[in-house]
Amino acid sequence: MTVTAPQGFRAAGITAGLKASGNPDLALVVNDGPEFSAAAVFTSNRVVGAPVMWSRQAVKDGAARAVVLNSGGANVCTGPGGFQDAHATAEKVADELGIGAIDVLVASTGLIGVRLAADKLLAGVPVAVGALAADDAAGTAAATAIMTTDTVAKTAVRTVETPSGTFTVGGMAKGAGMLAPALATMLCVVTTDAVVPAADADAALRAATRVTFDRVDSDGAMSTSDTVVLMASGASGVTPDLAALTEAVTEICADLARQLIADAEGASHDIAITVTNATTEDAALAVARAVSRSNLVKAAVFGNDPNWGRILSQVGTVPEDVAPFDPAELDVSVNGVMVCQAGGAHEDPEKVDMAASRDVTFTIDLHAGDAEITLWTNDLTHDYVHENSAYSS
Amino acid sequence: MTVTAPQGFRAAGITAGLKASGNPDLALVVNDGPEFSAAAVFTSNRVVGAPVMWSRQAVKDGAARAVVLNSGGANVCTGPGGFQDAHATAEKVADELGIGAIDVLVASTGLIGVRLAADKLLAGVPVAVGALAADDAAGTAAATAIMTTDTVAKTAVRTVETPSGTFTVGGMAKGAGMLAPALATMLCVVTTDAVVPAADADAALRAATRVTFDRVDSDGAMSTSDTVVLMASGASGVTPDLAALTEAVTEICADLARQLIADAEGASHDIAITVTNATTEDAALAVARAVSRSNLVKAAVFGNDPNWGRILSQVGTVPEDVAPFDPAELDVSVNGVMVCQAGGAHEDPEKVDMAASRDVTFTIDLHAGDAEITLWTNDLTHDYVHENSAYSS
């Protein structure tokens, strides 16, 4: 079950011919209402794709009736012509659906710097509209059509009971393991049949992404195209309070974020970095992010080596005004074994078994406050180097 | 020729037995005067080794008579016992040389979190003192004894003519290709026979490291032990002005920095990232550093792929208040071929030949000002992953 699980949504995934592989490459998600609240969160990169430029403007009124997504080309660094391609795609979808182009969001993923085959894309739109359906198969087809180096389609659904009735949230995402990959862009569409004012949609989506996608950092590379969209149809007639909505949207985003990590390019280990007893959440996040971006730490995990010295040296790179702590008080546990206590060696690293499972946990205790966060990353492997040295050549 | 090239210096490199390989692991550089000016620059990591703690204090008076350096153990995260080991090493060198321990700097490199074999280290000190000599062979022996994953010893010498006479600057360094590696720590000793007040030594060394070692960023990992020491014997009787001294020290540091990059762990390409027409040097450096830390960019270079989209997406991650520029005006050249002009595709990437040479150049024109810098990094290779996943296991 996926974006079509909530009432009021149809989806499609078809092959427009943008990918050399001949795999599906064009997805469409349509909100049939009765309401059309929408919100979106985009990459913070200053270099952004034409679809991001278009969609940022299109979602400003808090409404959207459709999202059209393609793989096989990111439409980034493609100049005024590229923006015209994104605009023409929205116009074509709008024409076919009998709605306004300003209610159509566009998202693209693939290689940067290459114009899309706009004729194929535009010709695919009527095919996608013709394939629209509200069933599981259609939702899965859409999730499949946005895949690039992903090995599996990523979907999630939650049904939430409230005193006034039941509402459903569904979602799909693509991205080979990173929040912010430069090429394997993260795209995500979340749908709900709850009745949601646009302001609540925006608040719930921002709260959800802050603690989910923003806490996945596979390789530190920020995309030019990352897009997360929430659309609410109101078809269930149920109006949840903001807290219930936020919780449900956060669960969907967390589920999808974990699926991204689990399918990360070339990864052999998922690493959950938990930082405890920080002065603030931001301090904890800064420490976790410093560790997650160390190639030396990540290569050590690939080698099943609980190398706490590399972890500590990354923790030490965080400026004191960002994360106050005393280096002489740091504890580090790997898979639950406290290999470093008070800044020095403690339990024998030989006690840590990293080969047994894909999952690895680091727990870093700063002994400075009571804030805690968890950030997800992956190890650095030969396959990562191989995939990313061969991608466009 | 190396640290013994300037008059007034002796050096030694011997095997104390700290390394399992049985390779040389203990180096000593002694300034015989008549002057003893010294300055040092250390890692900015908050987690630092015991030798850095000791040496920071010992150099505060602007004088040093000896530097003792060991490979085979970093003496980091080793608690009060580790600090005692560093102190005892300085005391032992001082005793053997008949000087004060406060005039002995200590530097160590190797694995973090493991106590040194202090008995072997201390027993090695008299052997090193006995081997001290002012000839080339002794200088080379010292440069060899500080190697870890380095494949070659790194040395440099410059002789400078001034109106009042000739002075010489010599240097040695170790570090497998990174400014700030977590394990393959950078250590560097620069010697000169010029007459140099301590304040000038400090000013010259800081100016030199800022534009040399600080502009090498092989893998973004900041060491807990990085140490660069300058000692001046005054034995030439020549007193250069600060500008001439700074220029000579900068040349030595630049030469050694390039040798570090050329010997980077697992690298197959050296990448010179030049950022031009930035508003300030700091803005240019921020852009270059963002590019140098992208695994996607570095893996593309390993694949001989001039992937300018990955470069542009990294440039776009730099906040506008750090580096003002218009993304629509960015030009990118790889090996002199302008593959991206005004933020879009330009020359055919097929025209770029990256396979022909180890050296690769990126030129990123921000069209925002007139500041320019060059930062050095390496590609990301299978060998890097292999070396760093197998290091301690």
Coordinates of N, CA and C in Angstrom, one line a residue, chain A residues 44-47 77-78 111-113 181-183 219-222 224 265 295-296 299-300 302-303 305 307-310 312-314 316-320 323-325 327 330 343-345 380-386 388-389 391-393, chain B residues 44-47 77-78 111-113 181-183 219-222 224 265 295-296 299-300 302-303 305 307-310 312-314 316-320 323-325 327 330 343-345 380-386 388-389 391-393:
Chain A
S44 N 18.0 22.6 0.5 CA 18.5 24.0 0.8 C 19.7 24.3 -0.1
N45 N 20.0 23.5 -1.0 CA 21.1 23.8 -2.0 C 20.8 25.1 -2.7
R46 N 21.9 25.9 -3.0 CA 21.7 27.1 -3.8 C 21.6 26.8 -5.3
V47 N 22.2 25.7 -5.7 CA 22.0 25.3 -7.0 C 20.9 24.3 -7.1
C77 N 20.7 22.6 -13.8 CA 21.7 23.3 -14.6 C 21.4 23.2 -16.1
T78 N 20.2 23.4 -16.4 CA 19.8 23.3 -17.8 C 19.3 24.6 -18.4
L111 N 20.6 12.5 -14.0 CA 21.9 13.2 -14.2 C 21.7 14.7 -14.3
I112 N 22.7 15.4 -13.7 CA 22.6 16.9 -13.7 C 23.2 17.4 -15.1
G113 N 22.7 18.5 -15.6 CA 23.4 19.2 -16.7 C 23.0 18.7 -18.0
P181 N 21.5 13.2 -1.7 CA 22.5 12.8 -2.7 C 22.5 13.8 -3.8
A182 N 23.7 13.9 -4.4 CA 23.9 14.8 -5.5 C 23.2 14.3 -6.8
L183 N 23.1 13.0 -6.9 CA 22.5 12.5 -8.1 C 21.3 11.6 -7.8
D219 N 26.0 10.2 2.8 CA 27.3 10.6 2.3 C 27.5 12.1 2.3
G220 N 26.7 12.9 3.0 CA 27.0 14.3 3.2 C 26.8 15.2 2.0
A221 N 26.4 14.5 0.9 CA 26.2 15.3 -0.3 C 24.8 15.8 -0.4
M222 N 24.6 17.1 -0.6 CA 23.3 17.7 -0.6 C 22.8 17.8 -2.1
T224 N 20.5 18.8 -5.4 CA 20.0 20.0 -6.1 C 18.5 19.8 -6.3
E265 N 23.4 3.1 -1.6 CA 24.4 2.7 -2.6 C 25.6 2.0 -2.0
N295 N 34.9 9.6 6.5 CA 35.3 8.4 5.7 C 36.0 7.4 6.5
L296 N 36.9 7.9 7.4 CA 37.7 6.9 8.2 C 36.8 6.1 9.1
A299 N 34.8 3.7 6.8 CA 35.6 2.6 6.2 C 35.9 1.6 7.3
A300 N 36.1 2.1 8.6 CA 36.3 1.2 9.7 C 35.1 0.2 9.9
F302 N 33.0 -0.7 7.6 CA 33.0 -1.6 6.5 C 33.9 -2.8 6.9
G303 N 35.0 -2.5 7.6 CA 36.0 -3.5 8.0 C 35.6 -4.2 9.3
D305 N 35.3 -3.0 12.2 CA 36.3 -2.6 13.2 C 35.7 -1.5 14.1
N307 N 36.4 1.1 15.8 CA 37.5 2.0 15.9 C 37.1 3.3 16.6
W308 N 37.0 3.2 18.0 CA 36.5 4.4 18.7 C 37.4 5.6 18.7
G309 N 38.7 5.4 18.4 CA 39.6 6.5 18.3 C 39.1 7.4 17.1
R310 N 38.7 6.8 16.0 CA 38.3 7.6 14.9 C 37.0 8.3 15.2
L312 N 36.1 9.3 18.3 CA 36.4 10.4 19.2 C 37.1 11.6 18.5
S313 N 37.9 11.3 17.5 CA 38.6 12.4 16.8 C 37.6 13.2 16.0
Q314 N 36.5 12.6 15.5 CA 35.5 13.3 14.8 C 34.7 14.2 15.8
G316 N 35.7 15.5 18.4 CA 36.5 16.6 18.8 C 36.6 17.7 17.7
T317 N 36.1 17.5 16.5 CA 36.1 18.5 15.5 C 35.0 19.5 15.7
V318 N 34.0 19.2 16.5 CA 32.9 20.1 16.7 C 33.3 21.3 17.6
P319 N 33.1 22.5 17.1 CA 33.5 23.6 18.0 C 32.8 23.7 19.3
E320 N 33.4 24.2 20.3 CA 32.9 24.2 21.7 C 31.6 25.0 21.8
A323 N 28.8 22.7 20.5 CA 28.4 21.5 21.4 C 29.4 21.5 22.6
P324 N 29.0 22.1 23.7 CA 29.9 22.1 24.8 C 30.0 20.7 25.4
F325 N 31.2 20.2 25.7 CA 31.4 19.0 26.4 C 32.9 18.9 26.8
P327 N 36.2 16.7 26.6 CA 36.7 15.6 25.9 C 37.1 14.4 26.9
L330 N 34.0 11.8 27.7 CA 33.3 11.2 26.6 C 33.3 9.7 26.8
G343 N 36.9 9.2 27.9 CA 37.9 9.6 27.0 C 39.0 8.6 26.8
G344 N 38.9 7.5 27.3 CA 40.0 6.5 27.2 C 39.5 5.1 27.0
A345 N 40.4 4.1 26.7 CA 40.0 2.8 26.4 C 39.3 2.1 27.6
L380 N 31.3 3.0 4.4 CA 31.9 3.4 3.1 C 32.6 2.1 2.5
T381 N 32.1 1.7 1.4 CA 32.5 0.4 0.9 C 33.1 0.5 -0.5
H382 N 33.7 -0.6 -1.0 CA 34.2 -0.7 -2.3 C 33.0 -0.5 -3.3
D383 N 31.9 -1.1 -3.0 CA 30.7 -0.9 -3.9 C 30.3 0.5 -4.1
Y384 N 30.4 1.3 -3.0 CA 30.0 2.7 -3.1 C 31.0 3.4 -4.0
V385 N 32.3 3.2 -3.9 CA 33.3 3.8 -4.8 C 33.0 3.3 -6.2
H386 N 32.7 2.1 -6.4 CA 32.5 1.5 -7.7 C 31.3 2.2 -8.4
N388 N 29.8 5.0 -7.7 CA 29.9 6.4 -7.9 C 31.0 6.9 -8.8
S389 N 31.9 5.9 -9.2 CA 32.9 6.3 -10.1 C 32.5 5.9 -11.5
Y391 N 29.1 5.9 -12.5 CA 27.7 6.3 -12.8 C 27.4 7.0 -14.1
S392 N 28.2 8.0 -14.5 CA 27.9 8.7 -15.7 C 28.8 8.4 -16.9
S393 N 29.8 7.5 -16.6 CA 30.8 7.2 -17.7 C 30.4 5.9 -18.4
Chain B
S44 N 43.5 21.8 15.6 CA 42.5 22.5 16.3 C 41.4 21.6 16.9
N45 N 41.7 20.3 16.8 CA 40.8 19.3 17.4 C 40.7 19.4 18.9
R46 N 39.5 19.3 19.4 CA 39.3 19.4 20.9 C 39.8 18.1 21.6
V47 N 39.8 17.0 20.9 CA 40.4 15.8 21.4 C 41.8 15.8 20.9
C77 N 44.0 9.8 23.9 CA 43.0 9.2 24.6 C 43.6 8.1 25.5
T78 N 44.7 8.4 26.2 CA 45.4 7.5 27.0 C 45.4 7.9 28.5
L111 N 48.2 4.6 16.3 CA 46.9 4.3 16.7 C 46.4 5.1 17.9
I112 N 45.2 5.5 17.9 CA 44.6 6.2 19.1 C 44.1 5.2 20.1
G113 N 44.2 5.6 21.4 CA 43.6 4.8 22.5 C 44.4 3.7 23.0
P181 N 44.6 14.0 9.1 CA 44.2 12.6 9.2 C 44.0 12.2 10.6
A182 N 43.0 11.3 10.8 CA 42.7 10.9 12.2 C 43.8 10.0 12.7
L183 N 44.4 9.2 11.8 CA 45.4 8.2 12.3 C 46.7 8.5 11.6
D219 N 40.9 14.1 3.1 CA 39.7 13.4 3.4 C 38.9 14.0 4.5
G220 N 39.2 15.3 4.8 CA 38.3 16.0 5.7 C 38.4 15.6 7.2
A221 N 39.3 14.7 7.5 CA 39.3 14.2 8.8 C 40.4 14.9 9.6
M222 N 40.1 15.5 10.7 CA 41.0 16.3 11.5 C 41.7 15.5 12.5
T224 N 44.1 14.3 15.8 CA 44.2 14.7 17.2 C 45.6 15.0 17.6
E265 N 47.0 8.2 1.0 CA 46.5 6.8 1.1 C 45.6 6.4 -0.1
N295 N 32.4 13.0 -1.5 CA 32.8 11.6 -2.0 C 32.4 11.4 -3.4
L296 N 31.2 12.0 -3.8 CA 30.7 11.8 -5.1 C 31.7 12.4 -6.1
A299 N 34.9 10.3 -6.1 CA 34.8 9.0 -6.8 C 34.7 9.2 -8.3
A300 N 34.1 10.3 -8.7 CA 34.0 10.5 -10.1 C 35.4 10.7 -10.7
F302 N 38.1 9.4 -9.6 CA 38.7 8.1 -9.6 C 38.3 7.4 -10.9
G303 N 37.0 7.6 -11.3 CA 36.5 7.0 -12.6 C 36.8 7.8 -13.8
D305 N 36.0 10.8 -14.7 CA 34.7 11.3 -15.1 C 34.7 12.8 -14.7
N307 N 32.7 15.1 -13.9 CA 31.3 15.2 -13.6 C 31.0 16.6 -13.0
W308 N 30.9 17.6 -13.8 CA 30.7 19.0 -13.3 C 29.4 19.2 -12.5
G309 N 28.4 18.4 -12.8 CA 27.2 18.5 -12.0 C 27.4 18.2 -10.5
R310 N 28.3 17.3 -10.2 CA 28.6 17.0 -8.8 C 29.4 18.1 -8.2
L312 N 29.2 21.4 -9.1 CA 28.2 22.5 -9.0 C 27.3 22.3 -7.8
S313 N 26.9 21.0 -7.6 CA 26.0 20.8 -6.4 C 26.7 21.0 -5.1
Q314 N 28.0 20.7 -5.1 CA 28.8 21.0 -3.9 C 29.0 22.5 -3.7
G316 N 27.0 24.7 -4.5 CA 25.7 25.2 -4.0 C 25.4 25.0 -2.5
T317 N 26.2 24.1 -1.9 CA 25.9 23.9 -0.5 C 26.5 25.0 0.4
V318 N 27.4 25.8 -0.1 CA 28.0 26.9 0.7 C 27.0 28.0 0.9
P319 N 26.7 28.4 2.2 CA 25.7 29.4 2.4 C 26.1 30.7 1.8
E320 N 25.1 31.5 1.5 CA 25.3 32.8 0.7 C 26.1 33.8 1.6
A323 N 29.8 32.7 1.1 CA 30.4 33.0 -0.2 C 29.3 33.5 -1.2
P324 N 29.2 34.8 -1.3 CA 28.2 35.3 -2.2 C 28.6 35.0 -3.7
F325 N 27.6 34.5 -4.4 CA 27.8 34.3 -5.9 C 26.4 34.0 -6.4
P327 N 24.4 31.4 -8.7 CA 24.5 30.1 -9.3 C 24.4 30.1 -10.8
L330 N 28.1 30.6 -12.6 CA 29.2 29.7 -12.3 C 29.8 29.1 -13.5
G343 N 26.6 28.3 -15.3 CA 25.7 27.4 -14.6 C 25.1 26.3 -15.5
G344 N 25.5 26.1 -16.7 CA 25.0 25.1 -17.6 C 26.0 24.4 -18.4
A345 N 25.7 23.4 -19.2 CA 26.6 22.6 -20.0 C 27.3 23.5 -21.0
L380 N 38.8 9.5 -4.4 CA 38.3 8.4 -3.5 C 38.4 7.1 -4.3
T381 N 39.2 6.2 -3.8 CA 39.5 5.0 -4.5 C 39.2 3.7 -3.7
H382 N 39.2 2.6 -4.4 CA 39.1 1.3 -3.7 C 40.2 1.1 -2.7
D383 N 41.4 1.5 -3.1 CA 42.6 1.4 -2.2 C 42.4 2.2 -0.9
Y384 N 41.8 3.4 -1.0 CA 41.5 4.2 0.2 C 40.6 3.4 1.1
V385 N 39.5 2.8 0.6 CA 38.6 2.1 1.4 C 39.3 0.9 2.0
H386 N 40.1 0.2 1.2 CA 40.8 -1.0 1.7 C 41.7 -0.6 2.8
N388 N 41.8 1.8 4.8 CA 41.2 2.4 6.0 C 40.2 1.5 6.7
S389 N 39.8 0.4 6.0 CA 39.0 -0.6 6.6 C 39.8 -1.7 7.3
Y391 N 43.0 -1.0 8.6 CA 44.2 -0.5 9.4 C 44.4 -1.1 10.8
S392 N 43.3 -1.1 11.6 CA 43.6 -1.6 12.9 C 43.1 -3.0 13.2
S393 N 42.6 -3.6 12.2 CA 42.0 -5.0 12.4 C 43.0 -6.1 12.0

